[in-house]
Amino acid sequence: MSFTARVVTAAAWGARPPKPGTFPFQMTIPRYVIVHHTNNQNPPNDASRGTLEGAIKLARNIQNFHMDDNDWSDSGHNFLNTTGGLILEGRHGSLDAVKKGFCLQSAHAGQDPGKLANGNQSPGIENEGNFMTFQMSEKQWESLVELCVSLCDSCNITPLNIKGHRDFSNTDCPGDLLYSQLPSLRKQVADKLGMQFTPQQLENESPFVTLRLGSTGSAVIKLQQRLRDRRFNPGAVDGLFGENTEVAVKAFQRSVGLEDDGIFGINTRTKLGLS
Ligand SMILES: [Zn+2]
């Protein structure tokens, strides 16, 4: 068990104390590492501007929002990974807990029907930015990898259990693009831990990928098969989301009263019964 990622503790960045009577938080046995985005602006207009001062300001704003608007006991997440690659502790005591192989009951990944359970018993990482279409900078990605390596190692979590918020809740978080990069995040973490998995194992752990024109892979095959089963013709079941598949998705969307944008996201997935 080792934890080598550098984390600025809540005490060190001057976080507000948790609400009276809520601290210390209940210790939990973590099973996942859960990736989020803060839905803030991306560089060059990022809230933290890549600095420590900016990172602290962002952490404080998020904590105030969680405590004052959401009425939570403390920051809902366990860690914040900023654009400058700086990692700040969220909920007080998170760092101590994970160093001992535990987590803290937190409030970042509530469970919706048909989704994974107990997300709030596992460490949640907020990544500054919005990753629907924006690609995280290398610096921020590297600190995310480092943090995941440390969490998996010290809490004995398999890299295959690095998940996205959307695996637990009906949300776009952590953004389509970052979610689609989870297989490579799992792979890089596994490599650093000296573990090996097949590409299929790495990919199968991301069931809620948003698919659109140009998407490829086994998730597209599943979609095409299901469209065929429902008598919408996507063309060949070949794992390539081409124009025929897009036409079929649009036709399906119209048939269930959804906007026919041809994008296979969470609403279309749910209607098609593929969640
Ligand atoms: Zn989230």
Coordinates of C-alpha atoms and ligand atoms in Angstrom, one line a residue:
M1 CA 0.0 0.0 0.0
S2 CA 1.5 3.3 -1.0
F3 CA 0.2 6.7 -1.7
T4 CA 2.7 9.0 -3.6
A5 CA 0.5 11.6 -5.2
R6 CA 1.0 15.1 -3.8
V7 CA -2.2 16.4 -2.3
V8 CA -2.8 19.8 -0.6
T9 CA -4.9 19.0 2.5
A10 CA -8.1 20.8 3.4
A11 CA -6.3 22.3 6.4
A12 CA -3.4 23.4 4.3
W13 CA -5.5 25.3 1.8
G14 CA -7.7 26.8 4.6
A15 CA -11.0 25.0 3.9
R16 CA -14.0 25.9 6.1
P17 CA -14.6 23.3 8.9
P18 CA -17.3 20.8 8.2
K19 CA -20.8 21.6 9.7
P20 CA -20.9 21.0 13.5
G21 CA -21.7 17.4 14.5
T22 CA -20.8 15.9 11.1
F23 CA -17.1 15.4 11.6
P24 CA -15.3 13.0 11.6
F25 CA -17.1 11.4 8.6
Q26 CA -17.9 7.7 8.6
M27 CA -15.1 5.5 7.2
T28 CA -16.1 3.4 4.2
I29 CA -14.5 0.6 2.2
P30 CA -13.9 2.0 -1.3
R31 CA -14.6 -0.1 -4.3
Y32 CA -14.3 2.4 -7.1
V33 CA -12.5 5.5 -8.1
I34 CA -15.0 8.0 -9.5
V35 CA -14.1 10.6 -12.1
H36 CA -16.1 13.9 -12.4
H37 CA -15.8 17.2 -14.1
T38 CA -16.6 20.5 -12.3
N39 CA -18.3 21.9 -15.4
N40 CA -16.3 25.0 -15.1
Q41 CA -14.7 26.8 -18.1
N42 CA -11.6 25.3 -19.8
P43 CA -8.3 27.1 -20.4
P44 CA -7.6 29.8 -21.2
N45 CA -10.6 30.9 -19.1
D46 CA -10.2 28.3 -16.4
A47 CA -11.2 29.3 -12.9
S48 CA -7.9 28.4 -11.3
R49 CA -5.7 29.8 -14.1
G50 CA -3.4 26.9 -13.4
T51 CA -2.1 28.5 -10.2
L52 CA -2.2 27.4 -6.6
E53 CA -3.9 30.6 -5.6
G54 CA -6.5 30.0 -8.3
A55 CA -6.9 26.4 -7.3
I56 CA -7.6 27.4 -3.7
K57 CA -10.2 29.9 -4.8
L58 CA -11.9 27.3 -6.9
A59 CA -11.9 24.8 -4.1
R60 CA -13.4 27.4 -1.8
N61 CA -16.1 28.3 -4.2
I62 CA -17.0 24.6 -4.7
Q63 CA -17.0 24.0 -0.9
N64 CA -19.3 27.0 -0.4
F65 CA -21.7 25.9 -3.0
H66 CA -21.8 22.3 -1.6
M67 CA -22.3 23.6 2.0
D68 CA -24.5 26.6 1.4
D69 CA -26.5 25.8 -1.6
N70 CA -26.7 22.0 -1.4
D71 CA -26.7 22.1 2.4
W72 CA -24.0 19.3 2.6
S73 CA -21.7 18.8 5.6
D74 CA -18.5 19.7 3.7
S75 CA -17.2 19.5 0.1
G76 CA -19.0 16.6 -1.6
H77 CA -16.0 15.3 -3.4
N78 CA -12.8 13.8 -1.9
F79 CA -10.2 15.4 -4.3
L80 CA -10.0 18.2 -6.8
N81 CA -7.6 18.0 -9.7
T82 CA -7.1 21.5 -11.2
T83 CA -5.9 22.5 -14.7
G84 CA -2.4 23.2 -13.3
G85 CA -2.1 19.6 -12.1
L86 CA -2.6 20.6 -8.5
I87 CA -4.6 18.2 -6.3
L88 CA -6.5 19.6 -3.4
E89 CA -8.3 17.6 -0.7
G90 CA -12.1 18.1 -0.7
R91 CA -13.9 16.5 2.3
H92 CA -11.8 16.8 5.5
G93 CA -10.0 13.6 6.3
S94 CA -10.1 12.1 2.8
L95 CA -6.3 12.0 2.4
D96 CA -5.7 10.3 5.8
A97 CA -8.5 7.8 5.1
V98 CA -7.2 6.7 1.7
K99 CA -3.6 6.5 2.9
K100 CA -5.0 3.9 5.3
G101 CA -6.9 2.1 2.6
F102 CA -10.3 3.5 3.4
C103 CA -12.5 6.4 2.2
L104 CA -15.1 8.7 3.8
Q105 CA -18.8 8.8 3.3
S106 CA -19.2 11.7 0.9
A107 CA -21.7 13.2 -1.5
H108 CA -20.5 13.2 -5.1
A109 CA -22.2 10.2 -6.8
G110 CA -25.8 9.5 -5.7
Q111 CA -27.3 6.4 -7.1
D112 CA -30.1 6.5 -9.8
P113 CA -32.1 3.5 -10.8
G114 CA -30.3 1.0 -13.0
K115 CA -26.9 2.4 -12.1
L116 CA -24.1 1.3 -9.8
A117 CA -24.6 1.6 -6.0
N118 CA -22.6 3.1 -3.2
G119 CA -20.6 5.6 -5.2
N120 CA -20.4 7.9 -2.1
Q121 CA -18.4 5.3 -0.3
S122 CA -15.6 5.5 -2.9
P123 CA -13.2 8.4 -3.6
G124 CA -14.6 11.0 -6.0
I125 CA -12.2 13.2 -8.1
E126 CA -13.5 16.5 -9.4
N127 CA -11.5 17.6 -12.5
E128 CA -11.6 21.3 -13.2
G129 CA -13.2 22.0 -16.6
N130 CA -15.9 20.6 -18.9
F131 CA -14.9 17.6 -20.9
M132 CA -17.9 17.1 -23.2
T133 CA -15.7 17.9 -26.2
F134 CA -12.6 19.5 -24.7
Q135 CA -9.5 17.4 -24.2
M136 CA -7.8 17.7 -20.8
S137 CA -4.3 19.1 -20.9
E138 CA -1.4 16.7 -20.5
K139 CA -0.5 18.2 -17.2
Q140 CA -4.0 17.7 -15.7
W141 CA -4.2 14.2 -17.2
E142 CA -0.8 13.3 -15.6
S143 CA -2.0 14.4 -12.2
L144 CA -5.2 12.5 -12.6
V145 CA -3.2 9.3 -13.5
E146 CA -1.0 9.8 -10.5
L147 CA -3.9 10.2 -8.2
C148 CA -5.7 7.2 -9.6
V149 CA -2.5 5.1 -9.2
S150 CA -2.1 6.1 -5.6
L151 CA -5.8 5.5 -4.8
C152 CA -5.9 2.1 -6.5
D153 CA -2.6 1.1 -4.8
S154 CA -3.4 2.3 -1.3
C155 CA -7.0 1.2 -1.3
N156 CA -6.5 -2.0 -3.3
I157 CA -9.0 -1.0 -6.0
T158 CA -8.6 -2.6 -9.4
P159 CA -8.0 -0.1 -12.2
L160 CA -11.0 -1.6 -14.0
N161 CA -13.1 0.0 -11.3
I162 CA -12.1 3.5 -12.3
K163 CA -15.6 4.8 -13.3
G164 CA -17.3 7.9 -14.4
H165 CA -20.0 9.7 -12.4
R166 CA -22.5 8.7 -15.2
D167 CA -22.1 5.0 -14.2
F168 CA -23.9 5.9 -10.9
S169 CA -26.2 8.8 -11.7
N170 CA -28.2 10.2 -14.6
T171 CA -25.7 12.9 -15.6
D172 CA -23.4 13.8 -18.4
C173 CA -20.5 14.0 -15.9
P174 CA -17.5 13.7 -16.5
G175 CA -18.2 14.7 -20.1
D176 CA -18.4 12.6 -23.2
L177 CA -14.8 13.0 -24.1
L178 CA -13.3 12.3 -20.7
Y179 CA -15.7 9.4 -20.2
S180 CA -14.5 7.9 -23.5
Q181 CA -10.9 8.2 -22.3
L182 CA -11.5 6.1 -19.2
P183 CA -10.3 2.9 -20.9
S184 CA -7.0 4.6 -21.5
L185 CA -6.9 6.0 -18.0
R186 CA -7.4 2.4 -16.7
K187 CA -4.7 1.2 -18.9
Q188 CA -2.2 3.8 -17.9
V189 CA -2.9 3.2 -14.2
A190 CA -2.7 -0.5 -14.7
D191 CA 0.6 -0.2 -16.5
K192 CA 2.1 1.8 -13.6
L193 CA 0.9 -0.8 -11.2
G194 CA 2.3 -3.6 -13.3
M195 CA -1.1 -5.0 -14.1
Q196 CA -2.3 -6.2 -17.5
F197 CA -5.8 -6.3 -18.9
T198 CA -7.2 -6.9 -22.4
P199 CA -8.5 -4.0 -24.4
Q200 CA -12.0 -5.5 -24.1
Q201 CA -11.7 -5.7 -20.3
L202 CA -10.6 -2.0 -20.2
E203 CA -13.5 -1.0 -22.5
N204 CA -16.3 -3.1 -21.0
E205 CA -16.1 -1.1 -17.8
S206 CA -17.5 2.0 -19.6
P207 CA -21.1 1.1 -20.6
F208 CA -22.4 4.7 -20.8
V209 CA -20.3 6.0 -23.7
T210 CA -22.1 8.6 -25.9
L211 CA -22.0 7.4 -29.5
R212 CA -22.3 9.6 -32.6
L213 CA -21.3 9.6 -36.2
G214 CA -17.7 8.4 -36.4
S215 CA -17.8 6.3 -33.2
T216 CA -16.4 2.8 -33.4
G217 CA -16.1 -0.3 -31.2
S218 CA -18.0 -2.9 -29.4
A219 CA -20.5 -0.4 -27.9
V220 CA -21.5 0.5 -31.5
I221 CA -22.0 -3.2 -32.3
K222 CA -24.4 -3.4 -29.3
L223 CA -26.3 -0.4 -30.4
Q224 CA -26.6 -1.7 -34.0
Q225 CA -27.8 -5.0 -32.8
R226 CA -30.4 -3.4 -30.6
L227 CA -31.6 -1.1 -33.3
R228 CA -32.0 -4.2 -35.6
D229 CA -33.9 -6.0 -32.9
R230 CA -36.3 -3.0 -32.7
R231 CA -36.6 -3.0 -36.5
F232 CA -34.6 0.1 -37.2
N233 CA -32.1 -0.6 -39.9
P234 CA -28.6 0.6 -39.0
G235 CA -27.0 -1.1 -42.1
A236 CA -24.3 -3.7 -41.3
V237 CA -23.6 -4.6 -37.7
D238 CA -19.9 -3.7 -38.1
G239 CA -19.1 -1.5 -35.1
L240 CA -18.8 1.6 -37.3
F241 CA -21.3 4.4 -36.5
G242 CA -21.8 5.6 -40.1
E243 CA -24.6 7.5 -41.9
N244 CA -27.0 4.4 -41.9
T245 CA -26.6 4.0 -38.1
E246 CA -27.2 7.7 -37.7
V247 CA -30.4 7.6 -39.8
A248 CA -31.6 4.6 -37.7
V249 CA -30.9 6.4 -34.4
K250 CA -32.8 9.5 -35.6
A251 CA -35.7 7.3 -36.7
F252 CA -35.7 5.6 -33.3
Q253 CA -35.5 9.0 -31.5
R254 CA -38.6 10.3 -33.4
S255 CA -40.5 7.2 -32.7
V256 CA -40.2 7.8 -28.9
G257 CA -40.6 11.5 -29.0
L258 CA -37.0 12.5 -28.5
E259 CA -35.2 15.2 -30.4
D260 CA -33.7 13.5 -33.5
D261 CA -30.1 14.7 -33.2
G262 CA -28.7 11.3 -34.1
I263 CA -26.5 11.2 -31.0
F264 CA -26.8 8.1 -28.8
G265 CA -26.6 9.7 -25.3
I266 CA -28.2 8.9 -22.0
N267 CA -31.8 9.6 -23.0
T268 CA -31.8 7.6 -26.2
R269 CA -29.9 4.8 -24.4
T270 CA -32.5 4.7 -21.7
K271 CA -35.4 4.6 -24.2
L272 CA -33.7 1.9 -26.2
G273 CA -33.3 -0.1 -23.0
L274 CA -29.5 -0.3 -23.2
S275 CA -28.7 1.1 -19.8
Ligands
ZN1 ZN -19.9 14.4 -11.4

